[in-house]
mmCIF file of C-alpha atoms in Angstrom:
data_model
loop_
_atom_site.group_PDB
_atom_site.id
_atom_site.type_symbol
_atom_site.label_atom_id
_atom_site.label_comp_id
_atom_site.label_asym_id
_atom_site.label_seq_id
_atom_site.Cartn_x
_atom_site.Cartn_y
_atom_site.Cartn_z
ATOM 1 C CA MET A 1 -81.983 -8.417 66.540
ATOM 2 C CA THR A 2 -83.408 -8.008 62.741
ATOM 3 C CA ALA A 3 -81.497 -10.770 61.751
ATOM 4 C CA PHE A 4 -82.703 -13.083 63.987
ATOM 5 C CA ALA A 5 -86.435 -11.921 63.288
ATOM 6 C CA ALA A 6 -85.772 -12.295 59.645
ATOM 7 C CA THR A 7 -84.696 -16.044 60.243
ATOM 8 C CA PRO A 8 -87.693 -18.297 59.848
ATOM 9 C CA TRP A 9 -88.309 -21.101 62.361
ATOM 10 C CA TRP A 10 -86.889 -23.989 60.178
ATOM 11 C CA GLY A 11 -83.798 -21.968 59.419
ATOM 12 C CA TRP A 12 -83.054 -22.169 63.114
ATOM 13 C CA VAL A 13 -83.892 -25.886 63.079
ATOM 14 C CA ILE A 14 -81.363 -26.260 60.608
ATOM 15 C CA LEU A 15 -78.882 -23.966 62.226
ATOM 16 C CA LEU A 16 -79.304 -25.722 65.641
ATOM 17 C CA PHE A 17 -78.620 -29.010 63.794
ATOM 18 C CA VAL A 18 -75.467 -27.827 62.046
ATOM 19 C CA THR A 19 -74.120 -25.916 65.139
ATOM 20 C CA SER A 20 -74.621 -29.139 67.186
ATOM 21 C CA PHE A 21 -73.367 -31.427 64.549
ATOM 22 C CA LEU A 22 -70.130 -29.241 64.582
ATOM 23 C CA ILE A 23 -70.002 -29.508 68.430
ATOM 24 C CA GLY A 24 -70.433 -33.403 68.162
ATOM 25 C CA ILE A 25 -67.242 -33.683 65.808
ATOM 26 C CA PHE A 26 -65.097 -31.224 67.580
ATOM 27 C CA GLY A 27 -66.433 -32.210 70.981
ATOM 28 C CA VAL A 28 -65.285 -35.786 70.874
ATOM 29 C CA MET A 29 -62.270 -34.920 68.731
ATOM 30 C CA ALA A 30 -61.005 -32.447 71.720
ATOM 31 C CA GLY A 31 -62.267 -34.982 74.437
ATOM 32 C CA ILE A 32 -64.651 -32.789 76.278
ATOM 33 C CA GLY A 33 -68.523 -33.254 76.370
ATOM 34 C CA GLY A 34 -71.177 -31.309 74.061
ATOM 35 C CA GLY A 35 -73.030 -29.424 76.797
ATOM 36 C CA VAL A 36 -70.254 -27.303 77.687
ATOM 37 C CA LEU A 37 -69.646 -25.910 74.279
ATOM 38 C CA PHE A 38 -73.217 -25.736 73.374
ATOM 39 C CA VAL A 39 -74.827 -23.754 76.429
ATOM 40 C CA PRO A 40 -72.136 -20.703 76.184
ATOM 41 C CA LEU A 41 -72.085 -20.606 72.357
ATOM 42 C CA VAL A 42 -75.764 -20.790 71.663
ATOM 43 C CA GLY A 43 -76.437 -18.893 74.793
ATOM 44 C CA SER A 44 -74.288 -16.109 73.866
ATOM 45 C CA PHE A 45 -74.967 -15.812 70.055
ATOM 46 C CA ALA A 46 -78.605 -17.222 69.414
ATOM 47 C CA PRO A 47 -81.838 -15.248 70.452
ATOM 48 C CA PHE A 48 -83.196 -17.954 72.853
ATOM 49 C CA SER A 49 -83.503 -17.111 76.714
ATOM 50 C CA ILE A 50 -80.872 -18.549 78.681
ATOM 51 C CA ASP A 51 -83.316 -20.762 80.467
ATOM 52 C CA PHE A 52 -84.045 -22.843 77.292
ATOM 53 C CA VAL A 53 -80.552 -22.831 76.473
ATOM 54 C CA ARG A 54 -79.830 -24.415 79.674
ATOM 55 C CA GLY A 55 -82.703 -26.990 79.466
ATOM 56 C CA ALA A 56 -81.507 -27.925 76.086
ATOM 57 C CA GLY A 57 -77.886 -28.298 77.253
ATOM 58 C CA LEU A 58 -78.937 -30.592 79.774
ATOM 59 C CA PHE A 59 -80.684 -32.877 77.402
ATOM 60 C CA ILE A 60 -77.728 -32.735 75.092
ATOM 61 C CA ALA A 61 -75.518 -34.118 77.684
ATOM 62 C CA LEU A 62 -78.118 -36.584 78.651
ATOM 63 C CA GLY A 63 -78.576 -37.539 74.756
ATOM 64 C CA SER A 64 -74.901 -37.983 74.145
ATOM 65 C CA SER A 65 -74.040 -39.828 77.371
ATOM 66 C CA LEU A 66 -76.586 -42.313 76.831
ATOM 67 C CA ALA A 67 -75.647 -42.814 73.313
ATOM 68 C CA ALA A 68 -72.056 -43.847 74.232
ATOM 69 C CA ALA A 69 -72.616 -45.531 77.493
ATOM 70 C CA PRO A 70 -73.498 -48.854 76.199
ATOM 71 C CA SER A 71 -70.180 -49.440 74.391
ATOM 72 C CA LEU A 72 -68.518 -47.820 77.343
ATOM 73 C CA LEU A 73 -69.879 -50.361 79.842
ATOM 74 C CA LYS A 74 -69.762 -53.149 77.466
ATOM 75 C CA HIS A 75 -65.946 -53.146 77.213
ATOM 76 C CA ASN A 76 -65.684 -52.438 80.857
ATOM 77 C CA LEU A 77 -64.058 -48.808 80.621
ATOM 78 C CA ALA A 78 -67.053 -47.431 82.337
ATOM 79 C CA SER A 79 -67.381 -48.686 85.584
ATOM 80 C CA LEU A 80 -70.898 -48.991 87.301
ATOM 81 C CA ARG A 81 -69.463 -49.414 90.744
ATOM 82 C CA LEU A 82 -67.657 -46.278 90.338
ATOM 83 C CA ALA A 83 -70.380 -44.306 88.667
ATOM 84 C CA LEU A 84 -72.946 -45.557 91.142
ATOM 85 C CA PRO A 85 -71.875 -43.492 94.106
ATOM 86 C CA VAL A 86 -70.475 -40.611 92.670
ATOM 87 C CA ALA A 87 -73.479 -39.927 90.399
ATOM 88 C CA LEU A 88 -75.923 -39.980 93.342
ATOM 89 C CA ILE A 89 -74.102 -37.634 94.958
ATOM 90 C CA ALA A 90 -73.603 -35.336 92.098
ATOM 91 C CA SER A 91 -77.284 -35.837 91.218
ATOM 92 C CA ALA A 92 -78.602 -35.021 94.334
ATOM 93 C CA PHE A 93 -76.587 -31.621 94.279
ATOM 94 C CA SER A 94 -77.779 -31.179 90.725
ATOM 95 C CA ILE A 95 -81.284 -30.807 91.912
ATOM 96 C CA VAL A 96 -80.064 -27.788 94.296
ATOM 97 C CA GLY A 97 -78.251 -26.472 91.211
ATOM 98 C CA ALA A 98 -80.998 -26.690 89.069
ATOM 99 C CA TYR A 99 -83.379 -24.392 91.558
ATOM 100 C CA LEU A 100 -80.737 -22.142 92.310
ATOM 101 C CA GLY A 101 -80.152 -21.391 88.484
ATOM 102 C CA LEU A 102 -83.624 -21.266 87.890
ATOM 103 C CA TRP A 103 -84.176 -18.966 90.866
ATOM 104 C CA LEU A 104 -81.324 -16.860 90.126
ATOM 105 C CA SER A 105 -82.364 -16.461 86.300
ATOM 106 C CA ALA A 106 -85.815 -15.381 87.592
ATOM 107 C CA ILE A 107 -84.582 -12.592 89.453
ATOM 108 C CA ASN A 108 -82.439 -11.348 86.680
ATOM 109 C CA PRO A 109 -81.281 -13.725 83.555
ATOM 110 C CA ALA A 110 -78.294 -11.675 83.477
ATOM 111 C CA ILE A 111 -76.781 -12.907 86.560
ATOM 112 C CA ILE A 112 -76.729 -16.647 85.275
ATOM 113 C CA GLN A 113 -75.347 -15.551 81.813
ATOM 114 C CA GLY A 114 -72.546 -13.700 83.686
ATOM 115 C CA LEU A 115 -71.751 -16.652 85.971
ATOM 116 C CA LEU A 116 -71.874 -18.851 82.795
ATOM 117 C CA GLY A 117 -69.291 -16.960 81.202
ATOM 118 C CA ALA A 118 -67.053 -16.688 84.578
ATOM 119 C CA LEU A 119 -67.425 -20.380 84.933
ATOM 120 C CA ILE A 120 -66.670 -21.200 81.127
ATOM 121 C CA LEU A 121 -63.388 -18.928 81.626
ATOM 122 C CA LEU A 122 -62.533 -20.983 84.592
ATOM 123 C CA ILE A 123 -62.808 -24.264 82.492
ATOM 124 C CA VAL A 124 -60.641 -22.677 80.128
ATOM 125 C CA GLY A 125 -58.266 -22.382 82.486
ATOM 126 C CA ILE A 126 -58.306 -25.948 83.849
ATOM 127 C CA MET A 127 -58.515 -27.272 80.434
ATOM 128 C CA LEU A 128 -54.976 -25.380 79.634
ATOM 129 C CA ASN A 129 -53.542 -26.465 82.708
ATOM 130 C CA SER A 130 -54.833 -30.066 83.228
ATOM 131 C CA LYS A 131 -52.574 -33.071 83.273
ATOM 132 C CA SER A 132 -53.417 -36.502 83.309
ATOM 133 C CA ALA A 133 -52.117 -39.867 84.199
ATOM 134 C CA ALA A 134 -52.764 -42.973 82.147
ATOM 135 C CA VAL A 135 -52.746 -45.426 84.973
ATOM 136 C CA PRO A 136 -51.875 -43.475 88.519
ATOM 137 C CA GLN A 137 -50.465 -45.434 91.513
ATOM 138 C CA VAL A 138 -53.097 -45.868 94.122
ATOM 139 C CA LYS A 139 -52.323 -46.821 97.717
ATOM 140 C CA PRO A 140 -55.013 -49.639 98.600
ATOM 141 C CA GLY A 141 -56.610 -49.233 102.151
ATOM 142 C CA ASP A 142 -59.115 -46.489 101.395
ATOM 143 C CA ARG A 143 -61.817 -47.553 103.771
ATOM 144 C CA LEU A 144 -64.758 -46.263 101.382
ATOM 145 C CA ALA A 145 -63.146 -47.783 98.372
ATOM 146 C CA GLU A 146 -63.232 -51.118 99.973
ATOM 147 C CA LEU A 147 -66.482 -50.737 101.505
ATOM 148 C CA PHE A 148 -68.033 -50.382 97.800
ATOM 149 C CA GLY A 149 -65.364 -52.305 96.264
ATOM 150 C CA LEU A 150 -64.777 -49.347 93.980
ATOM 151 C CA GLY A 151 -62.387 -51.052 91.086
ATOM 152 C CA GLY A 152 -62.328 -53.064 88.407
ATOM 153 C CA SER A 153 -60.342 -54.467 85.298
ATOM 154 C CA PHE A 154 -60.450 -53.658 81.774
ATOM 155 C CA VAL A 155 -58.383 -54.923 78.781
ATOM 156 C CA GLU A 156 -55.623 -52.304 77.307
ATOM 157 C CA LYS A 157 -56.098 -52.886 73.661
ATOM 158 C CA SER A 158 -52.865 -51.486 72.740
ATOM 159 C CA SER A 159 -51.006 -54.233 75.216
ATOM 160 C CA ASN A 160 -53.652 -56.579 75.457
ATOM 161 C CA GLN A 161 -52.926 -56.608 79.268
ATOM 162 C CA GLU A 162 -55.539 -56.729 81.598
ATOM 163 C CA ILE A 163 -55.490 -53.765 83.934
ATOM 164 C CA TYR A 164 -56.578 -53.848 87.595
ATOM 165 C CA TRP A 165 -57.600 -50.714 89.296
ATOM 166 C CA THR A 166 -59.104 -49.215 92.517
ATOM 167 C CA VAL A 167 -59.381 -45.749 93.678
ATOM 168 C CA HIS A 168 -58.159 -43.724 96.910
ATOM 169 C CA HIS A 169 -59.053 -40.237 98.179
ATOM 170 C CA THR A 170 -62.687 -41.369 97.968
ATOM 171 C CA LYS A 171 -63.987 -38.790 100.437
ATOM 172 C CA LEU A 172 -62.721 -36.022 99.212
ATOM 173 C CA GLY A 173 -63.703 -37.142 95.591
ATOM 174 C CA PHE A 174 -67.264 -37.554 96.870
ATOM 175 C CA VAL A 175 -67.054 -33.807 98.227
ATOM 176 C CA LEU A 176 -65.934 -32.725 94.785
ATOM 177 C CA PHE A 177 -68.449 -34.503 92.834
ATOM 178 C CA ALA A 178 -71.354 -32.439 95.058
ATOM 179 C CA PHE A 179 -70.043 -29.431 93.797
ATOM 180 C CA VAL A 180 -69.573 -30.710 90.209
ATOM 181 C CA GLY A 181 -73.333 -31.591 90.365
ATOM 182 C CA LEU A 182 -74.261 -28.175 91.576
ATOM 183 C CA LEU A 183 -72.785 -26.632 88.814
ATOM 184 C CA ALA A 184 -74.162 -29.022 86.271
ATOM 185 C CA GLY A 185 -77.910 -28.790 87.251
ATOM 186 C CA MET A 186 -77.109 -24.673 87.777
ATOM 187 C CA PHE A 187 -75.811 -24.129 84.014
ATOM 188 C CA GLY A 188 -77.161 -27.205 82.075
ATOM 189 C CA LEU A 189 -73.503 -28.623 81.573
ATOM 190 C CA GLY A 190 -72.461 -31.912 81.156
ATOM 191 C CA ALA A 191 -69.338 -32.255 83.655
ATOM 192 C CA GLY A 192 -66.841 -34.300 82.072
ATOM 193 C CA TRP A 193 -64.410 -31.187 82.506
ATOM 194 C CA ALA A 194 -64.466 -31.508 86.081
ATOM 195 C CA ASN A 195 -65.389 -35.042 86.439
ATOM 196 C CA VAL A 196 -62.122 -36.386 84.606
ATOM 197 C CA PRO A 197 -59.650 -34.713 86.710
ATOM 198 C CA VAL A 198 -61.411 -35.725 90.071
ATOM 199 C CA LEU A 199 -61.552 -39.433 89.064
ATOM 200 C CA ASN A 200 -57.970 -39.460 87.409
ATOM 201 C CA LEU A 201 -55.666 -36.836 88.998
ATOM 202 C CA LEU A 202 -57.547 -37.162 92.721
ATOM 203 C CA MET A 203 -59.144 -40.402 92.959
ATOM 204 C CA GLY A 204 -56.311 -42.336 90.961
ATOM 205 C CA ALA A 205 -58.586 -43.969 88.137
ATOM 206 C CA PRO A 206 -56.818 -44.774 84.906
ATOM 207 C CA LEU A 207 -57.541 -42.047 82.301
ATOM 208 C CA LYS A 208 -59.367 -44.363 80.144
ATOM 209 C CA VAL A 209 -61.578 -45.580 83.311
ATOM 210 C CA ALA A 210 -61.940 -41.742 84.196
ATOM 211 C CA VAL A 211 -63.054 -40.400 80.870
ATOM 212 C CA ALA A 212 -65.588 -43.479 80.427
ATOM 213 C CA THR A 213 -67.234 -43.251 83.492
ATOM 214 C CA SER A 214 -67.671 -39.602 83.509
ATOM 215 C CA SER A 215 -68.966 -40.147 80.390
ATOM 216 C CA PHE A 216 -71.497 -42.391 81.608
ATOM 217 C CA SER A 217 -72.043 -40.910 84.937
ATOM 218 C CA ILE A 218 -73.263 -37.671 83.045
ATOM 219 C CA SER A 219 -76.595 -39.886 82.030
ATOM 220 C CA ILE A 220 -77.347 -40.398 85.772
ATOM 221 C CA THR A 221 -76.375 -37.088 87.052
ATOM 222 C CA ASP A 222 -78.283 -34.824 84.216
ATOM 223 C CA THR A 223 -81.387 -36.971 84.707
ATOM 224 C CA THR A 224 -82.773 -35.260 88.001
ATOM 225 C CA ALA A 225 -81.888 -31.683 86.790
ATOM 226 C CA ALA A 226 -83.339 -32.548 83.337
ATOM 227 C CA TRP A 227 -86.848 -33.173 85.202
ATOM 228 C CA ILE A 228 -86.557 -30.165 86.702
ATOM 229 C CA TYR A 229 -86.061 -28.255 84.127
ATOM 230 C CA LEU A 230 -88.888 -29.995 81.978
ATOM 231 C CA ASN A 231 -91.371 -29.702 84.958
ATOM 232 C CA LYS A 232 -90.862 -26.058 84.980
ATOM 233 C CA GLY A 233 -91.416 -25.651 81.376
ATOM 234 C CA ALA A 234 -87.712 -24.602 80.235
ATOM 235 C CA VAL A 235 -87.588 -27.200 77.661
ATOM 236 C CA LEU A 236 -88.670 -26.516 74.285
ATOM 237 C CA PRO A 237 -88.934 -29.727 71.728
ATOM 238 C CA ILE A 238 -88.081 -27.293 68.514
ATOM 239 C CA LEU A 239 -84.726 -26.421 70.256
ATOM 240 C CA VAL A 240 -83.659 -29.635 72.186
ATOM 241 C CA ILE A 241 -84.783 -32.281 69.324
ATOM 242 C CA PRO A 242 -82.447 -30.898 66.358
ATOM 243 C CA SER A 243 -79.554 -30.203 68.895
ATOM 244 C CA ILE A 244 -79.586 -33.984 69.936
ATOM 245 C CA GLY A 245 -79.759 -35.290 66.458
ATOM 246 C CA GLY A 246 -76.811 -32.852 65.360
ATOM 247 C CA ILE A 247 -74.985 -33.992 68.077
ATOM 248 C CA MET A 248 -75.394 -37.592 67.961
ATOM 249 C CA VAL A 249 -74.522 -37.851 64.122
ATOM 250 C CA GLY A 250 -71.508 -35.226 64.925
ATOM 251 C CA ALA A 251 -70.183 -37.273 67.673
ATOM 252 C CA LYS A 252 -70.109 -40.585 65.429
ATOM 253 C CA ILE A 253 -68.177 -38.765 62.759
ATOM 254 C CA GLY A 254 -65.853 -37.226 65.091
ATOM 255 C CA ALA A 255 -65.049 -40.352 66.493
ATOM 256 C CA LYS A 256 -64.371 -41.871 63.238
ATOM 257 C CA LEU A 257 -62.000 -38.597 62.412
ATOM 258 C CA LEU A 258 -60.266 -38.905 65.513
ATOM 259 C CA PRO A 259 -57.471 -41.342 64.499
ATOM 260 C CA HIS A 260 -56.591 -38.966 61.185
ATOM 261 C CA VAL A 261 -56.418 -35.483 63.125
ATOM 262 C CA LYS A 262 -54.268 -33.785 65.848
ATOM 263 C CA PRO A 263 -56.140 -33.890 68.617
ATOM 264 C CA GLU A 264 -53.866 -31.293 70.603
ATOM 265 C CA LEU A 265 -54.587 -28.812 67.670
ATOM 266 C CA ILE A 266 -58.394 -29.600 67.746
ATOM 267 C CA ARG A 267 -58.436 -29.042 71.589
ATOM 268 C CA ARG A 268 -56.626 -25.701 71.196
ATOM 269 C CA LEU A 269 -59.226 -24.633 68.685
ATOM 270 C CA VAL A 270 -61.982 -25.820 70.721
ATOM 271 C CA ILE A 271 -60.347 -24.063 74.181
ATOM 272 C CA PHE A 272 -60.259 -20.841 71.597
ATOM 273 C CA VAL A 273 -63.703 -21.091 70.804
ATOM 274 C CA LEU A 274 -64.846 -21.895 74.570
ATOM 275 C CA PHE A 275 -62.935 -18.611 75.426
ATOM 276 C CA VAL A 276 -64.806 -16.567 72.879
ATOM 277 C CA ALA A 277 -67.931 -17.701 73.985
ATOM 278 C CA GLY A 278 -67.205 -17.646 77.736
ATOM 279 C CA LEU A 279 -66.057 -14.068 77.396
ATOM 280 C CA ARG A 280 -69.126 -12.933 75.239
ATOM 281 C CA SER A 281 -71.338 -14.632 77.731
ATOM 282 C CA LEU A 282 -69.536 -12.741 80.680
ATOM 283 C CA LEU A 283 -69.963 -9.554 79.129
ATOM 284 C CA LYS A 284 -73.691 -10.049 77.890
ATOM 285 C CA GLY A 285 -74.084 -10.567 81.511
ATOM 286 C CA PHE A 286 -72.752 -7.093 82.177
ATOM 287 C CA GLY A 287 -75.074 -5.755 79.623
ATOM 288 C CA ILE A 288 -72.262 -5.273 77.365
ATOM 289 C CA MET B 1 -51.243 -52.844 88.457
ATOM 290 C CA GLN B 2 -52.999 -52.286 91.678
ATOM 291 C CA ASP B 3 -52.826 -54.577 94.424
ATOM 292 C CA CYS B 4 -56.619 -54.520 95.092
ATOM 293 C CA GLN B 5 -58.559 -56.559 92.644
ATOM 294 C CA PHE B 6 -62.299 -55.806 92.529
ATOM 295 C CA GLU B 7 -64.641 -57.361 90.135
ATOM 296 C CA ASN B 8 -66.848 -55.601 87.408
ATOM 297 C CA LEU B 9 -70.282 -55.526 88.810
ATOM 298 C CA PRO B 10 -72.038 -58.458 86.847
ATOM 299 C CA GLN B 11 -75.262 -56.441 86.388
ATOM 300 C CA GLN B 12 -72.978 -53.771 84.044
ATOM 301 C CA GLN B 13 -73.472 -55.920 80.737
ATOM 302 C CA ILE B 14 -77.283 -56.030 81.133
ATOM 303 C CA TYR B 15 -77.399 -52.385 82.158
ATOM 304 C CA ALA B 16 -75.545 -51.679 78.511
ATOM 305 C CA LYS B 17 -78.083 -53.476 76.778
ATOM 306 C CA ILE B 18 -81.018 -51.927 78.445
ATOM 307 C CA LEU B 19 -79.546 -48.507 77.250
ATOM 308 C CA LEU B 20 -78.489 -49.671 73.813
ATOM 309 C CA TRP B 21 -82.114 -50.662 72.893
ATOM 310 C CA GLY B 22 -83.477 -47.692 75.077
ATOM 311 C CA VAL B 23 -81.408 -44.953 73.231
ATOM 312 C CA ARG B 24 -82.426 -46.891 69.815
ATOM 313 C CA PHE B 25 -86.440 -46.316 70.813
ATOM 314 C CA GLY B 26 -85.741 -42.947 71.767
ATOM 315 C CA LEU B 27 -84.101 -41.966 68.637
ATOM 316 C CA PHE B 28 -87.233 -43.494 66.730
ATOM 317 C CA LEU B 29 -89.583 -41.441 69.287
ATOM 318 C CA PHE B 30 -87.670 -38.365 68.565
ATOM 319 C CA LEU B 31 -87.646 -38.674 64.871
ATOM 320 C CA SER B 32 -91.458 -40.044 64.515
ATOM 321 C CA THR B 33 -92.529 -37.280 66.760
ATOM 322 C CA PHE B 34 -90.688 -34.519 65.379
ATOM 323 C CA ILE B 35 -91.796 -35.107 62.098
ATOM 324 C CA LEU B 36 -95.475 -35.142 63.003
ATOM 325 C CA TYR B 37 -94.893 -31.775 64.857
ATOM 326 C CA THR B 38 -92.933 -29.579 62.264
ATOM 327 C CA THR B 39 -94.900 -30.899 59.304
ATOM 328 C CA GLY B 40 -98.149 -29.957 60.810
ATOM 329 C CA LEU B 41 -99.642 -33.242 60.305
ATOM 330 C CA LEU B 42 -100.395 -33.349 64.043
ATOM 331 C CA PRO B 43 -101.153 -29.722 64.657
ATOM 332 C CA PRO B 44 -99.173 -28.003 67.732
ATOM 333 C CA LEU B 45 -101.142 -26.462 70.807
ATOM 334 C CA ILE B 46 -98.922 -23.530 70.429
ATOM 335 C CA GLU B 47 -97.854 -22.415 66.503
ATOM 336 C CA ILE B 48 -94.148 -22.842 66.286
ATOM 337 C CA THR B 49 -94.038 -19.075 64.958
ATOM 338 C CA THR B 50 -95.683 -18.413 68.428
ATOM 339 C CA VAL B 51 -92.785 -19.952 70.152
ATOM 340 C CA THR B 52 -90.080 -18.485 67.965
ATOM 341 C CA GLU B 53 -91.698 -14.818 68.797
ATOM 342 C CA HIS B 54 -91.375 -15.581 72.285
ATOM 343 C CA TRP B 55 -88.452 -17.847 72.840
ATOM 344 C CA HIS B 56 -85.890 -14.735 73.712
ATOM 345 C CA LEU B 57 -88.324 -13.926 76.715
ATOM 346 C CA PRO B 58 -87.277 -15.069 80.127
ATOM 347 C CA LEU B 59 -89.036 -18.469 81.261
ATOM 348 C CA GLN B 60 -91.570 -17.037 83.550
ATOM 349 C CA GLU B 61 -92.360 -14.472 81.033
ATOM 350 C CA TYR B 62 -92.689 -16.986 78.104
ATOM 351 C CA LEU B 63 -95.165 -19.442 79.930
ATOM 352 C CA VAL B 64 -97.090 -16.510 80.522
ATOM 353 C CA GLN B 65 -97.284 -14.939 77.419
ATOM 354 C CA THR B 66 -97.772 -18.364 75.315
ATOM 355 C CA GLN B 67 -99.806 -19.854 77.990
ATOM 356 C CA SER B 68 -97.849 -23.010 78.056
ATOM 357 C CA PRO B 69 -98.681 -25.984 80.217
ATOM 358 C CA LYS B 70 -96.087 -26.729 83.094
ATOM 359 C CA GLY B 71 -95.011 -30.122 84.959
ATOM 360 C CA TRP B 72 -96.914 -32.880 83.822
ATOM 361 C CA GLN B 73 -99.895 -31.179 82.177
ATOM 362 C CA TRP B 74 -98.056 -31.881 78.919
ATOM 363 C CA LEU B 75 -99.659 -35.450 79.009
ATOM 364 C CA THR B 76 -103.123 -34.093 78.634
ATOM 365 C CA TYR B 77 -102.031 -32.727 75.319
ATOM 366 C CA PHE B 78 -100.296 -35.623 73.808
ATOM 367 C CA ASN B 79 -102.716 -35.384 70.944
ATOM 368 C CA GLN B 80 -100.946 -32.204 69.726
ATOM 369 C CA GLY B 81 -97.850 -32.172 67.719
ATOM 370 C CA ASP B 82 -95.372 -30.026 69.856
ATOM 371 C CA TYR B 83 -96.503 -32.001 73.039
ATOM 372 C CA LEU B 84 -96.331 -35.179 71.771
ATOM 373 C CA SER B 85 -92.739 -34.589 70.752
ATOM 374 C CA PHE B 86 -92.049 -34.618 74.586
ATOM 375 C CA ALA B 87 -92.437 -38.220 74.346
ATOM 376 C CA GLY B 88 -89.088 -38.905 73.034
ATOM 377 C CA ILE B 89 -87.569 -36.083 75.090
ATOM 378 C CA VAL B 90 -88.992 -37.473 78.392
ATOM 379 C CA TRP B 91 -87.676 -40.955 77.324
ATOM 380 C CA LEU B 92 -84.170 -39.889 78.053
ATOM 381 C CA PRO B 93 -84.361 -39.287 81.670
ATOM 382 C CA LEU B 94 -86.802 -42.453 81.852
ATOM 383 C CA LEU B 95 -84.032 -44.671 80.775
ATOM 384 C CA SER B 96 -82.002 -44.203 83.943
ATOM 385 C CA ALA B 97 -85.016 -44.768 86.041
ATOM 386 C CA ILE B 98 -85.601 -48.031 84.314
ATOM 387 C CA CYS B 99 -81.763 -49.390 84.703
ATOM 388 C CA TYR B 100 -81.863 -48.360 88.380
ATOM 389 C CA THR B 101 -84.896 -50.433 89.279
ATOM 390 C CA TYR B 102 -83.297 -53.313 87.432
ATOM 391 C CA LEU B 103 -80.304 -52.567 89.625
ATOM 392 C CA ALA B 104 -82.458 -52.429 92.659
ATOM 393 C CA ILE B 105 -84.168 -56.004 92.331
ATOM 394 C CA THR B 106 -80.572 -57.622 91.036
ATOM 395 C CA PHE B 107 -79.066 -55.981 94.123
ATOM 396 C CA ILE B 108 -81.569 -56.957 96.701
ATOM 397 C CA GLN B 109 -81.430 -60.688 95.178
ATOM 398 C CA SER B 110 -77.776 -61.063 95.619
ATOM 399 C CA LYS B 111 -78.027 -59.451 99.156
ATOM 400 C CA ASP B 112 -75.837 -56.613 98.213
ATOM 401 C CA TYR B 113 -77.387 -54.027 100.621
ATOM 402 C CA GLY B 114 -74.737 -50.992 100.240
ATOM 403 C CA PHE B 115 -75.370 -50.964 96.583
ATOM 404 C CA PHE B 116 -79.253 -51.552 96.859
ATOM 405 C CA PHE B 117 -79.360 -48.614 99.207
ATOM 406 C CA ILE B 118 -77.527 -46.290 96.504
ATOM 407 C CA ALA B 119 -80.087 -47.585 93.748
ATOM 408 C CA ILE B 120 -83.328 -46.688 95.977
ATOM 409 C CA ALA B 121 -81.766 -43.464 96.878
ATOM 410 C CA GLU B 122 -80.900 -42.507 93.145
ATOM 411 C CA LEU B 123 -84.642 -43.820 92.351
ATOM 412 C CA THR B 124 -86.048 -41.309 95.142
ATOM 413 C CA LEU B 125 -84.381 -38.730 93.877
ATOM 414 C CA ILE B 126 -85.706 -39.165 90.264
ATOM 415 C CA THR B 127 -88.907 -39.701 91.691
ATOM 416 C CA ILE B 128 -88.829 -36.380 93.603
ATOM 417 C CA SER B 129 -87.575 -34.425 90.329
ATOM 418 C CA ALA B 130 -89.821 -36.064 88.029
ATOM 419 C CA GLY B 131 -93.029 -35.950 90.166
ATOM 420 C CA ASN B 132 -92.270 -32.333 90.578
ATOM 421 C CA LEU B 133 -92.457 -32.905 94.354
ATOM 422 C CA LEU B 134 -90.128 -30.173 95.786
ATOM 423 C CA HIS B 135 -91.421 -26.626 95.326
ATOM 424 C CA LEU B 136 -88.506 -24.281 95.770
ATOM 425 C CA GLY B 137 -87.542 -20.972 94.347
#
């Protein structure tokens, strides 16, 4: 605590910028969003209250999602058609999650810290076991998908082919998005780690569409929860602004470095860092 | 290739352009207001050292100790460096509301009632959360 107290405020601004910058680089290279790394890392190892860290986490996820969205939408990788209904459900439940998280934290911040640790360890498990399918086979005839015309097309650059896609298991997918929204609001996380498997493996969206639509939909999902944290006073500009700046610059560099690194190695490194941060958060929740 | 072929929504490209310019403007707001705040050119309502001395406290305790404004009260302190820097922060969740307003207008014009309902429902959720209309917890 003495080392924390001795650090001047501008030292924290630089530290947050550098940490978020590195998270931005490695997050992109590992294919996960920044919020899921930022909240457990900063929440476990920095002196800030977990409430402010979750508030910052939501804005980081929001900022990086908004920055990536124009290009993803322009190239038809992110689908507005698919994002609109899933983001509506997720954002409704992220409001519930935000209130639930702030309520639990008001009772005892250790509860939310411990639950965050447990969730991060669960995410590590999901990441270690997750599979993906480039273009899954989808049986047409899903009533909800047909009602909203959930599908589209994009050009696969490697083969220069136009890929047409649609989705199935839409009802179950919508239910899972409610749960994802709840967790996003509760813990201040972007939810790419959950969105992508639901969109790709369950609903059958092509992997590129699933990743891009997930990234874009976070800009809508986290909006409602972000307003709640803001209105409750859980957002500190001195924490949020350098973090968003760092992650945006880092993500751009990460995207440029991506073709030159081994993504699997980076992914394993990030999973290891997440595991350590999750464990630390869990132990902090138990007062250890 | 799938048997079903759905068109991408025509609104997608305009949505992308609104976000592109919105994010650029947001970055400008972030940078300019943060410089004004941290250099002291515009004095803050709550000194940065007071913030750093209390930021380890649980939220409610922090708000009491620092006498921080809550909700939309920050607007009344727009002439203070720390609360002016909220302009860039607030801009981010405002962007989605702007995009959804555009969507709602174009969906009703094209009589796409399903997506019009979704856009209005999302705008309602944003209004409820932004307006601090729910008092839970």
